Short mmCIF file of N, CA, C and O in Angstrom, two decimals:
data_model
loop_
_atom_site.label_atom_id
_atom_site.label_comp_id
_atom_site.label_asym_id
_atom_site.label_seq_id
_atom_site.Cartn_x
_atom_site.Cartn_y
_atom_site.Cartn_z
N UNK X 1 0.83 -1.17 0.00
CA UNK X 1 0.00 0.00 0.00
C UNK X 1 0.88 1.24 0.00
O UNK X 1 1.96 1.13 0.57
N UNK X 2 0.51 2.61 -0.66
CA UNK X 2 1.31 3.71 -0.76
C UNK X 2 0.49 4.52 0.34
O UNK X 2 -0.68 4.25 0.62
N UNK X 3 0.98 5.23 0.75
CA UNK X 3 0.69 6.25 1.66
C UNK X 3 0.29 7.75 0.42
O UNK X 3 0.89 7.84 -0.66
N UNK X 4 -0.55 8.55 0.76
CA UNK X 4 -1.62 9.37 0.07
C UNK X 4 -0.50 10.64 0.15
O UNK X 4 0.65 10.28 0.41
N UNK X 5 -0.68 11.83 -0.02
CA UNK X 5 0.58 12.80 -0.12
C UNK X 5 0.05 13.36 1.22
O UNK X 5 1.09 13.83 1.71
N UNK X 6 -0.92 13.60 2.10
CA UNK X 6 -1.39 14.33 3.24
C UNK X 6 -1.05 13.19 4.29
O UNK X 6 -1.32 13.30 5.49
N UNK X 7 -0.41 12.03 3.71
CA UNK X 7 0.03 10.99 4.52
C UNK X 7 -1.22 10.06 5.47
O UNK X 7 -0.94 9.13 6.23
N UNK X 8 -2.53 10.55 5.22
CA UNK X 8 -3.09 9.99 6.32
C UNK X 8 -4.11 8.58 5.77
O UNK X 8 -4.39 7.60 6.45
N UNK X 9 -4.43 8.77 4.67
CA UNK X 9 -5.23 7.40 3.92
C UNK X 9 -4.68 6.92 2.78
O UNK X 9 -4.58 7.60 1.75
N UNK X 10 -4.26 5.64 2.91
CA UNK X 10 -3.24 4.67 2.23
C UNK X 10 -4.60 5.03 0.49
O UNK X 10 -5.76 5.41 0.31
N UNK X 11 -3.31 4.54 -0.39
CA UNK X 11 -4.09 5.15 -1.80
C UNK X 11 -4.06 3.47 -2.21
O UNK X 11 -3.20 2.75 -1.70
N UNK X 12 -4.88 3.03 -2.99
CA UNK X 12 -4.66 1.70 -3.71
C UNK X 12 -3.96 1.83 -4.96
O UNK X 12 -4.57 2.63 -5.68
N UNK X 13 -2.64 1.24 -5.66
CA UNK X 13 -2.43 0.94 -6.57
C UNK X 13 -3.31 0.76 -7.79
O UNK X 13 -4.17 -0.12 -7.87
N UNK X 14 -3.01 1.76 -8.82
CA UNK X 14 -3.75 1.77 -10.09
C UNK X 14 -3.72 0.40 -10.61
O UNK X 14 -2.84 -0.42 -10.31
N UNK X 15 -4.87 0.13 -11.50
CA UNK X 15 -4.44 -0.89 -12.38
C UNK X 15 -4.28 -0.50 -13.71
O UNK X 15 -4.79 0.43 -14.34
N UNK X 16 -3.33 -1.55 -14.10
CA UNK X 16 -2.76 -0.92 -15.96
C UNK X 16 -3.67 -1.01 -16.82
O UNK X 16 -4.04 -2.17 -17.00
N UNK X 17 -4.24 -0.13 -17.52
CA UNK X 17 -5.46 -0.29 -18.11
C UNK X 17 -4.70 -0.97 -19.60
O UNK X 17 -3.63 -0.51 -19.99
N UNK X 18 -5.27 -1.89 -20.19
CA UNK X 18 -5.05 -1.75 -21.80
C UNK X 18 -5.30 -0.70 -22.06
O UNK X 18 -5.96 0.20 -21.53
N UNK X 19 -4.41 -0.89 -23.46
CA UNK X 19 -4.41 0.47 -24.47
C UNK X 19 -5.23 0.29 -25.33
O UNK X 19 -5.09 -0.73 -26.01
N UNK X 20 -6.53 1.30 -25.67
CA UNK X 20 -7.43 1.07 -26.47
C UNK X 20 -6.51 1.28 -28.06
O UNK X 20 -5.66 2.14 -28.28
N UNK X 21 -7.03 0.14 -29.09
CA UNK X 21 -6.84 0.27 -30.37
C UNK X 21 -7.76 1.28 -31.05
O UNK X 21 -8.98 1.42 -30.89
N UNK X 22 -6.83 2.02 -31.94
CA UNK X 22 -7.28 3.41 -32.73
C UNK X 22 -7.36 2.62 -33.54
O UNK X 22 -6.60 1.71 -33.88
N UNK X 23 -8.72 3.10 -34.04
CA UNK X 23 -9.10 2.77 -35.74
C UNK X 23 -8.13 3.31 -36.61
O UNK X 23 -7.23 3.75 -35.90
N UNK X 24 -7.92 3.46 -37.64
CA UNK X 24 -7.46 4.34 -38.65
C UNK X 24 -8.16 4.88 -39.22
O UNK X 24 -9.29 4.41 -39.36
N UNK X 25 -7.81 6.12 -39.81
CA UNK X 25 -8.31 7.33 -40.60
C UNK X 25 -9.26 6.73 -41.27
O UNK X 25 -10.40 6.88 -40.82
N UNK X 26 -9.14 6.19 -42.07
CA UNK X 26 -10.02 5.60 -43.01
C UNK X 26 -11.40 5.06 -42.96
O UNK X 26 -12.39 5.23 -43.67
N UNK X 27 -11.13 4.23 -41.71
CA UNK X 27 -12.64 3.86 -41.24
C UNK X 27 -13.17 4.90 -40.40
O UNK X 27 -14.39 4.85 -40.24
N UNK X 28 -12.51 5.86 -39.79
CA UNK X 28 -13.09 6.66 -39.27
C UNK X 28 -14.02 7.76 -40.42
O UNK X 28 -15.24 7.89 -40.28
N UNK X 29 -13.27 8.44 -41.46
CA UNK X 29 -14.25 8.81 -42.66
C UNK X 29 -15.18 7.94 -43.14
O UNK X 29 -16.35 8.31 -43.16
N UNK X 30 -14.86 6.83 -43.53
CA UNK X 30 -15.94 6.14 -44.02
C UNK X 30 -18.01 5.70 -43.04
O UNK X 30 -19.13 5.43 -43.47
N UNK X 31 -17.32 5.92 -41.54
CA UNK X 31 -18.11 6.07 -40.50
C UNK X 31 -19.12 7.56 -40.68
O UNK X 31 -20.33 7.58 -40.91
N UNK X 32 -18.20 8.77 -40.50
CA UNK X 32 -18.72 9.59 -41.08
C UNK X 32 -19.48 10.14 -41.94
O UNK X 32 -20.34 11.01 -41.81
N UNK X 33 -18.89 9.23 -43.36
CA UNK X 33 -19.69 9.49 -44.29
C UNK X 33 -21.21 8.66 -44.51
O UNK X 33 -22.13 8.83 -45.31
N UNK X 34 -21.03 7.95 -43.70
CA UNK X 34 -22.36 6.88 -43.84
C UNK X 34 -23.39 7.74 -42.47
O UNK X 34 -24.62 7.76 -42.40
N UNK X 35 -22.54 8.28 -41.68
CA UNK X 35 -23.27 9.09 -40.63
C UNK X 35 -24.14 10.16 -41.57
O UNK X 35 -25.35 10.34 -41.46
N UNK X 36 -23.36 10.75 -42.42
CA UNK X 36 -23.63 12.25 -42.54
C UNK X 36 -24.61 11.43 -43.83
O UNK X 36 -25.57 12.16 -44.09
N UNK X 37 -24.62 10.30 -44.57
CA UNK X 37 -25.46 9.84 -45.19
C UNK X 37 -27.12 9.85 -44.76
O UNK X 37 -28.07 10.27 -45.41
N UNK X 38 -27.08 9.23 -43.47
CA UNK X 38 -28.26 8.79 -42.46
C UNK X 38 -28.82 10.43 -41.99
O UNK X 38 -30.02 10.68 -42.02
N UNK X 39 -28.05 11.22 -41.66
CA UNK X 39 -28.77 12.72 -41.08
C UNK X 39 -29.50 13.60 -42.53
O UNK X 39 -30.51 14.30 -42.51
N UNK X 40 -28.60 13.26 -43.73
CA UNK X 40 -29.41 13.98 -44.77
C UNK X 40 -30.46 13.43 -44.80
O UNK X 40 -31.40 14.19 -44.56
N UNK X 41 -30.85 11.92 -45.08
CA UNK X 41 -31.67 11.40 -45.35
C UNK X 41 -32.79 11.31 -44.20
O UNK X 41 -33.91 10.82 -44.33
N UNK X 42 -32.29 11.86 -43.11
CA UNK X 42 -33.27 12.25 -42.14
C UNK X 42 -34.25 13.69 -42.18
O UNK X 42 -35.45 13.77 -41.89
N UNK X 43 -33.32 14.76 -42.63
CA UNK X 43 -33.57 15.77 -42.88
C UNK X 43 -34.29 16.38 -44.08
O UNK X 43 -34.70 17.52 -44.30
N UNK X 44 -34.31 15.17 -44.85
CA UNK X 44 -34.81 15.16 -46.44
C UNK X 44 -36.38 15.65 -46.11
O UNK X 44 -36.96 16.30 -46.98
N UNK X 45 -36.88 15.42 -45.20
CA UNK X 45 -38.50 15.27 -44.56
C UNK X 45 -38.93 16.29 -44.30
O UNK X 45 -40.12 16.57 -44.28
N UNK X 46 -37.55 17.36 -43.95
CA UNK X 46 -37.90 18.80 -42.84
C UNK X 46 -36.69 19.59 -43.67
O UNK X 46 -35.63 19.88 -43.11
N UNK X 47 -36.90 19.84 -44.76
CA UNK X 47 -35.77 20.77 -45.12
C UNK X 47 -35.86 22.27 -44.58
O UNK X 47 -34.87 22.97 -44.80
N UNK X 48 -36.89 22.81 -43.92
CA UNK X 48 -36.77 23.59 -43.29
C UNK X 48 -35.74 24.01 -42.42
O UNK X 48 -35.12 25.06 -42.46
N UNK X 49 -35.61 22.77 -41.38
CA UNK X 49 -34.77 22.77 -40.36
C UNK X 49 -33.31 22.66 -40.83
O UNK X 49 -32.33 22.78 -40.09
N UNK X 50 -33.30 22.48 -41.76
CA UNK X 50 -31.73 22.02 -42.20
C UNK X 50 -31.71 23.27 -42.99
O UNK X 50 -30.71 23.85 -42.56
N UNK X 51 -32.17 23.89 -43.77
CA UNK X 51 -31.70 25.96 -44.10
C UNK X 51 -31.83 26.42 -42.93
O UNK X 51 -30.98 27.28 -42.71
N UNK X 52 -32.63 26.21 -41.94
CA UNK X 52 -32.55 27.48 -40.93
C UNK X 52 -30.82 27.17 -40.28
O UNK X 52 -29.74 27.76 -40.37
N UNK X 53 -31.39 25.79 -39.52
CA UNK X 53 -30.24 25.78 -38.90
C UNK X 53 -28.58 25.09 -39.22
O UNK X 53 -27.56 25.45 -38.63
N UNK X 54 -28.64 24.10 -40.21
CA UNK X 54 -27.34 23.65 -40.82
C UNK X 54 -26.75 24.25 -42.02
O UNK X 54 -25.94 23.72 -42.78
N UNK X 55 -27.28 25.49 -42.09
CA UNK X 55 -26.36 25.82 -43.40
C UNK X 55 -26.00 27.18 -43.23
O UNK X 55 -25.64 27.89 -44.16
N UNK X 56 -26.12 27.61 -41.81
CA UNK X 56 -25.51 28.66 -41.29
C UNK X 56 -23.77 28.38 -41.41
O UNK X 56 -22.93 28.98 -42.07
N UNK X 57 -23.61 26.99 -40.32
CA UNK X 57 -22.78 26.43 -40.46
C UNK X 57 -21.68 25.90 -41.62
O UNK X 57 -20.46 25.96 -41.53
N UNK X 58 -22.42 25.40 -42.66
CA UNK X 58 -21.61 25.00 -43.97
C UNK X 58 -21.55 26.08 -45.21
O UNK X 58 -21.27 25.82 -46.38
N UNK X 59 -21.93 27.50 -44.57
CA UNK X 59 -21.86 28.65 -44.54
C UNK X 59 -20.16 29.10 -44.27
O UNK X 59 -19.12 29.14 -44.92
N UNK X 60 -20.57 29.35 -43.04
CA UNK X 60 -19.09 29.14 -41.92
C UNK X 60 -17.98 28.57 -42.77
O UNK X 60 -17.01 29.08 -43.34
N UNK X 61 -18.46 27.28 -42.65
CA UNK X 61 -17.06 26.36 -42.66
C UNK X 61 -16.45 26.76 -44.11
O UNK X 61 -15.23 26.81 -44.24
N UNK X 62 -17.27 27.04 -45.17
CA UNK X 62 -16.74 27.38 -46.62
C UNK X 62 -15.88 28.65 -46.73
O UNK X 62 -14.87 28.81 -47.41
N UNK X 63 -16.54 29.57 -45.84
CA UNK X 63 -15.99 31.03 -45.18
C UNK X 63 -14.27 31.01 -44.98
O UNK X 63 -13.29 31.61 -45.44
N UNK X 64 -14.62 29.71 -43.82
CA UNK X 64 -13.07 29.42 -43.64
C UNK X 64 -12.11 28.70 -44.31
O UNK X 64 -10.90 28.90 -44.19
N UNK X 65 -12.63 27.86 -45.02
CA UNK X 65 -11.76 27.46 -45.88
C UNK X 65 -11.30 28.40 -47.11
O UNK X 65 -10.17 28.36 -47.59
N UNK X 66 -12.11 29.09 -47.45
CA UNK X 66 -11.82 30.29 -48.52
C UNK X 66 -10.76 31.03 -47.80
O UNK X 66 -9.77 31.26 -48.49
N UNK X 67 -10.72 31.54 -46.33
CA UNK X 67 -10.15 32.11 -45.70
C UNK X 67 -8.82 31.75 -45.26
O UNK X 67 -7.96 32.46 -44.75
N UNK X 68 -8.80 30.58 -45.53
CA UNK X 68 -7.37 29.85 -45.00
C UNK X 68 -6.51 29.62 -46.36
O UNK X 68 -5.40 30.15 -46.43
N UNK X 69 -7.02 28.80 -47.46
CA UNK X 69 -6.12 28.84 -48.59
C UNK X 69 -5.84 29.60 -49.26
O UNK X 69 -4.84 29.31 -49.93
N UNK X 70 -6.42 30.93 -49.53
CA UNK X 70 -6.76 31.71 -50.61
C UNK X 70 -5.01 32.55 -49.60
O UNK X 70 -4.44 33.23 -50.46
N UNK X 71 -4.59 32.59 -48.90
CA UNK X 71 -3.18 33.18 -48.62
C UNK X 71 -2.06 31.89 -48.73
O UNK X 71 -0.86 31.89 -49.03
N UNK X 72 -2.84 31.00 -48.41
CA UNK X 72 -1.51 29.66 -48.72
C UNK X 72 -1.08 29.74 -50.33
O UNK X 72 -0.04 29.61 -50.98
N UNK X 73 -2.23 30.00 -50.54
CA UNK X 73 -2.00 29.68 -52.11
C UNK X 73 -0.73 30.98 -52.56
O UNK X 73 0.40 30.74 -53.00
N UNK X 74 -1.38 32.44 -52.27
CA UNK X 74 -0.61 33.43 -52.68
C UNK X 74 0.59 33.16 -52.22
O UNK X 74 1.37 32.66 -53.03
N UNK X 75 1.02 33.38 -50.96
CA UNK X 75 2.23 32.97 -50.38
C UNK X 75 2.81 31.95 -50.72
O UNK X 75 4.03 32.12 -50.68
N UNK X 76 2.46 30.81 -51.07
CA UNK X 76 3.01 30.16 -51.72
C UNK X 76 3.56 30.23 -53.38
O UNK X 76 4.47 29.59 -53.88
N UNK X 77 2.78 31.11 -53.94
CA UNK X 77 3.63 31.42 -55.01
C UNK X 77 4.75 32.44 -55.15
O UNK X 77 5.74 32.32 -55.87
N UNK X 78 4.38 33.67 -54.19
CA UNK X 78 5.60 34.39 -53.60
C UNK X 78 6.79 33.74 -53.33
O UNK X 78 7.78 34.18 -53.91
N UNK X 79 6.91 32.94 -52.69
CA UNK X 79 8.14 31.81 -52.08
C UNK X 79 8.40 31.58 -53.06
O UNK X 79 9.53 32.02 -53.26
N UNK X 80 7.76 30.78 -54.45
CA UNK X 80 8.32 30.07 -55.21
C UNK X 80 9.21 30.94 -56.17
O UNK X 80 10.16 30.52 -56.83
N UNK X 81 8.67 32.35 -56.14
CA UNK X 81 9.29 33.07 -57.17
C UNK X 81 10.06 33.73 -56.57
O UNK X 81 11.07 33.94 -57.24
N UNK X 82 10.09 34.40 -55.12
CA UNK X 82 11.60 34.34 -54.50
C UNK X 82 12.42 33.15 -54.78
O UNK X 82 13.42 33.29 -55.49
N UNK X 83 12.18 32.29 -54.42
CA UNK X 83 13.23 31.35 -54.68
C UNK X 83 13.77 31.40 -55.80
O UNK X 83 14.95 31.70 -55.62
N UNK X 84 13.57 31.27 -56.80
CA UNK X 84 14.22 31.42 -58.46
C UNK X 84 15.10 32.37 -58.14
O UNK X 84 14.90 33.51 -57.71
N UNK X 85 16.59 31.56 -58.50
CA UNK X 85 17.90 32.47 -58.41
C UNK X 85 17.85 33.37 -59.77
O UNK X 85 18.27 34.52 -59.77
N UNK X 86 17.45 32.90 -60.63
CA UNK X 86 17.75 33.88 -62.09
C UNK X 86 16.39 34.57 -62.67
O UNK X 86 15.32 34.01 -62.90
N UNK X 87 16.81 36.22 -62.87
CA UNK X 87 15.44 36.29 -63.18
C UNK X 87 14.63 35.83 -64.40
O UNK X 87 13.43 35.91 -64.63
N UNK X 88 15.58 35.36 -65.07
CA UNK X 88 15.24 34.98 -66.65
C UNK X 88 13.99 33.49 -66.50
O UNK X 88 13.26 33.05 -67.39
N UNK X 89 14.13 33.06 -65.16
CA UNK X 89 13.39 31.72 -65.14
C UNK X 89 11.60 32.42 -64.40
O UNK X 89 10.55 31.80 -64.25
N UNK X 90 11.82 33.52 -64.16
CA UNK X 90 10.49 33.88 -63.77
C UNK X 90 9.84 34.23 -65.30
O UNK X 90 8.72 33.83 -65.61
N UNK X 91 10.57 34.92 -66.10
CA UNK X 91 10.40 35.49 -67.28
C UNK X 91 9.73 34.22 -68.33
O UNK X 91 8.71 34.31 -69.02
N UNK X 92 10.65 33.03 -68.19
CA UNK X 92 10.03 31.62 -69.05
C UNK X 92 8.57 31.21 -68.27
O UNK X 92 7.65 30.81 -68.99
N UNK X 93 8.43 31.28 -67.25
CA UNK X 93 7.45 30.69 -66.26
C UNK X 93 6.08 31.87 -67.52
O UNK X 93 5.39 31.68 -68.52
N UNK X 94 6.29 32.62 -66.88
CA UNK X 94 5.89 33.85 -67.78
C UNK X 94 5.46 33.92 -68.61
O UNK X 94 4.27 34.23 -68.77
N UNK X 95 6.35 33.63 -69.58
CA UNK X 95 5.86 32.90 -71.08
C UNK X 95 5.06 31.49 -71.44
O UNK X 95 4.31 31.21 -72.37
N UNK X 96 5.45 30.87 -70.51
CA UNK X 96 4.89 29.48 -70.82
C UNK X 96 3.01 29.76 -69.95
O UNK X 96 1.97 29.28 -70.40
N UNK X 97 3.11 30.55 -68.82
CA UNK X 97 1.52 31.24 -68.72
C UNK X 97 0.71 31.29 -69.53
O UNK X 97 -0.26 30.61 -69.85
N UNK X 98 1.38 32.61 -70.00
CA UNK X 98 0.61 33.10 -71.43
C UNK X 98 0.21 32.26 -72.71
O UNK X 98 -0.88 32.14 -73.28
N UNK X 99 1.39 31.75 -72.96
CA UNK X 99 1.36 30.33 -74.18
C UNK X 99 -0.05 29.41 -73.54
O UNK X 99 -0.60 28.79 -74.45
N UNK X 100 -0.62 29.25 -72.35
CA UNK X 100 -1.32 28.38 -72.31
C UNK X 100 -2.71 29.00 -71.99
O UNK X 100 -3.78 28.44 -72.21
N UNK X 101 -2.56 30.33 -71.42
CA UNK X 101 -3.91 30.86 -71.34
C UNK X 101 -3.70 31.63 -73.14
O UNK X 101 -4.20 32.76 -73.18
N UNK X 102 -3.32 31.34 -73.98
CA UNK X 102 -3.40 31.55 -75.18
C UNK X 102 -4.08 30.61 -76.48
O UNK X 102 -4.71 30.92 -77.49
N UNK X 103 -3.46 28.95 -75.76
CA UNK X 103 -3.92 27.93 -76.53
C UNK X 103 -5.22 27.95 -76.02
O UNK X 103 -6.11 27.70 -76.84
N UNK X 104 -5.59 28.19 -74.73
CA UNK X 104 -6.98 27.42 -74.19
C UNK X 104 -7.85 28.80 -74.84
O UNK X 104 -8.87 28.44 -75.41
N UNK X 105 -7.68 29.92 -74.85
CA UNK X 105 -8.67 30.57 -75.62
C UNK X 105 -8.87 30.50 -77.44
O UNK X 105 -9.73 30.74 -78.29
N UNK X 106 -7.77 30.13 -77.38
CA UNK X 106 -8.00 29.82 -79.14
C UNK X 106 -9.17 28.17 -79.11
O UNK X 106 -10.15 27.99 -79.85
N UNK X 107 -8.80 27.46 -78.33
CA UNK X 107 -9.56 26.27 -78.34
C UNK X 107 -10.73 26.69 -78.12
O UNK X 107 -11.58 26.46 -78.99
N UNK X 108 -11.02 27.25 -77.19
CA UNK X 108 -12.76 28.00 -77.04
C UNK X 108 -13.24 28.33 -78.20
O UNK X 108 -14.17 27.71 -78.72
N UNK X 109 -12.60 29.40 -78.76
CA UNK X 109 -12.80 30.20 -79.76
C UNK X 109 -13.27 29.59 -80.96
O UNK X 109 -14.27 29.93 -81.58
N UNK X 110 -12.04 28.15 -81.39
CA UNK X 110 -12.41 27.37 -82.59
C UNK X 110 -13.78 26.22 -82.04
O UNK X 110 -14.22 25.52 -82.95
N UNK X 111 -14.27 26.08 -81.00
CA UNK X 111 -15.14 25.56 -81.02
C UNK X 111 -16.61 26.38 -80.76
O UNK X 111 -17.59 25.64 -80.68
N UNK X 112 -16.79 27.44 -80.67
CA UNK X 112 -17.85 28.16 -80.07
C UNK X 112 -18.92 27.80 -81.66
O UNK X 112 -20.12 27.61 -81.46
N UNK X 113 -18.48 27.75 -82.92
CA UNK X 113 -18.95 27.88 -83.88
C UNK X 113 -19.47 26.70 -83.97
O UNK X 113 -20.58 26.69 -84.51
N UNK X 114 -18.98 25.50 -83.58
CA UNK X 114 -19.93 24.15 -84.02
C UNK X 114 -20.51 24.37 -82.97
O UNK X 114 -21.61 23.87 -83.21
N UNK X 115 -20.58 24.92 -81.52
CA UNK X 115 -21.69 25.21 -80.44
C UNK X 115 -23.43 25.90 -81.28
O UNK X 115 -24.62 25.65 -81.13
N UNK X 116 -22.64 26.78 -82.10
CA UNK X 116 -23.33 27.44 -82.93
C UNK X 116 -24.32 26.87 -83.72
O UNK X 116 -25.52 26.67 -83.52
N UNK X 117 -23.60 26.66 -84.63
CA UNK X 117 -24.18 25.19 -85.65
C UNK X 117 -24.92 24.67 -85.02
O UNK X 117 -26.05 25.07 -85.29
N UNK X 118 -24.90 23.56 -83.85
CA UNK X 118 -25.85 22.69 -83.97
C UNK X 118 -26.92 23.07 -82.87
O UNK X 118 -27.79 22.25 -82.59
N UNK X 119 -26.86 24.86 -81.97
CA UNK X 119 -28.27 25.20 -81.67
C UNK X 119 -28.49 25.39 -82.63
O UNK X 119 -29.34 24.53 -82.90
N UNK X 120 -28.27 26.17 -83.78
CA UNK X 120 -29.04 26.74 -85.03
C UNK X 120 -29.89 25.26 -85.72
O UNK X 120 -31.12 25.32 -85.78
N UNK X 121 -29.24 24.09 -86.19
CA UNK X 121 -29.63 22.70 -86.72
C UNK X 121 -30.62 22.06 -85.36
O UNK X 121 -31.75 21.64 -85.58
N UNK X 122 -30.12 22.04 -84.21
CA UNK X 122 -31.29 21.57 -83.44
C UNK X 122 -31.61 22.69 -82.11
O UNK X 122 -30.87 23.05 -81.19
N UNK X 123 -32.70 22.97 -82.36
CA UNK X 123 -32.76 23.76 -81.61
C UNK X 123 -33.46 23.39 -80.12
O UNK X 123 -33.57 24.13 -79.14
N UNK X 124 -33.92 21.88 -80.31
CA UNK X 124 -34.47 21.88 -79.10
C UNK X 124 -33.14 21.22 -78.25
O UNK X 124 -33.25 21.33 -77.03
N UNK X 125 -32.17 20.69 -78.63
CA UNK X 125 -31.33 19.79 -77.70
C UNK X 125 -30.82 20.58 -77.11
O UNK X 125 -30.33 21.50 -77.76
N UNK X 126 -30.70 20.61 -75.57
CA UNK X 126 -29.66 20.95 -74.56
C UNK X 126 -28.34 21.00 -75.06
O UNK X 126 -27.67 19.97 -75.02
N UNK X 127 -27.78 22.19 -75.61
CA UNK X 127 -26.39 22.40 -75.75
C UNK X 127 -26.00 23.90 -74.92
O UNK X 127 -26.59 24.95 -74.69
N UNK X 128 -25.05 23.50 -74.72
CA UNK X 128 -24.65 24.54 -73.69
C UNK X 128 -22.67 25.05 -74.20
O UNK X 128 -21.86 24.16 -74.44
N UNK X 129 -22.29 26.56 -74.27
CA UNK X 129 -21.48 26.67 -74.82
C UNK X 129 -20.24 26.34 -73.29
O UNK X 129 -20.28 26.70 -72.12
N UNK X 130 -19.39 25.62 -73.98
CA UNK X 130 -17.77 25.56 -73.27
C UNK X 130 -17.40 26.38 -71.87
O UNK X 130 -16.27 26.32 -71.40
#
C-alpha cells in the first residue's frame, strides 16, 4: 500500500489499463460518411430545419476554408518566385503562362462555332457553350 501525499489514507495501486486500439483514418471517414449519409436522409423530410439551422454552419465552414487557402495559395507562389535564383526563369514561367492561357482561348474560340451550328440545326437539344 502507498501512503496518500497528506500521509493519512493509504491510496490503492492503479491498475494498468489496456491500451485502447485506434481505428485508422479511413474507417473513421468512411463512419462519417455513412453518418452524414443517415442525417441527410433524415432531414430530407424537414428541409426547413436544415436551411434554418445547418447551413448557417456549412456557410461558416466554406468562409473558412476560402479564408485559409486563398493566402496559402498566394504565399506560396511568392516563395516560389523568391526562390528562383535567375530572373530569366520567372520570365520563361511567364511565357509558358501566357502560351497556355493563349492555346486554351483559341480552343474556345475554334469551337464556339460548331456550339453554334448545332443550336441553329437543333434547336431543341440541350447544348450549352464551353
Amino acid at each position: 500500500m502507498f501512503k496518500s501525499a497528506a500521509g493519512t489514507a493509504p491510496m490503492q495501486p492503479s491498475k494498468a489499463r489496456k491500451p485502447r486500439k485506434k481505428w485508422p483514418l479511413s474507417i473513421k471517414i468512411f463512419i462519417a460518411l455513412v453518418l452524414g449519409i443517415l442525417v441527410g436522409l433524415c432531414f430530407m423530410k424537414n428541409p426547413g430545419f436544415a436551411t434554418r439551422y445547418i447551413q448557417p454552419f456549412g456557410t461558416i465552414f466554406l468562409n473558412l476554408i476560402k479564408f485559409v487557402v486563398v493566402p496559402i495559395v498566394f504565399f506560396s507562389i511568392i516563395s516560389g518566385v523568391i526562390s528562383l535564383s535567375d530572373i530569366r526563369e520567372v520570365a520563361e514561367i511567364g511565357v509558358r503562362t501566357r502560351w497556355v492561357r493563349y492555346k486554351n482561348e483559341n480552343r474556345s474560340l475554334k469551337e464556339e462555332p460548331n456550339v453554334q451550328i448545332c443550336r441553329r440545326d437543333c434547336p431543341d437539344a440541350a447544348v450549352q457553350s464551353p
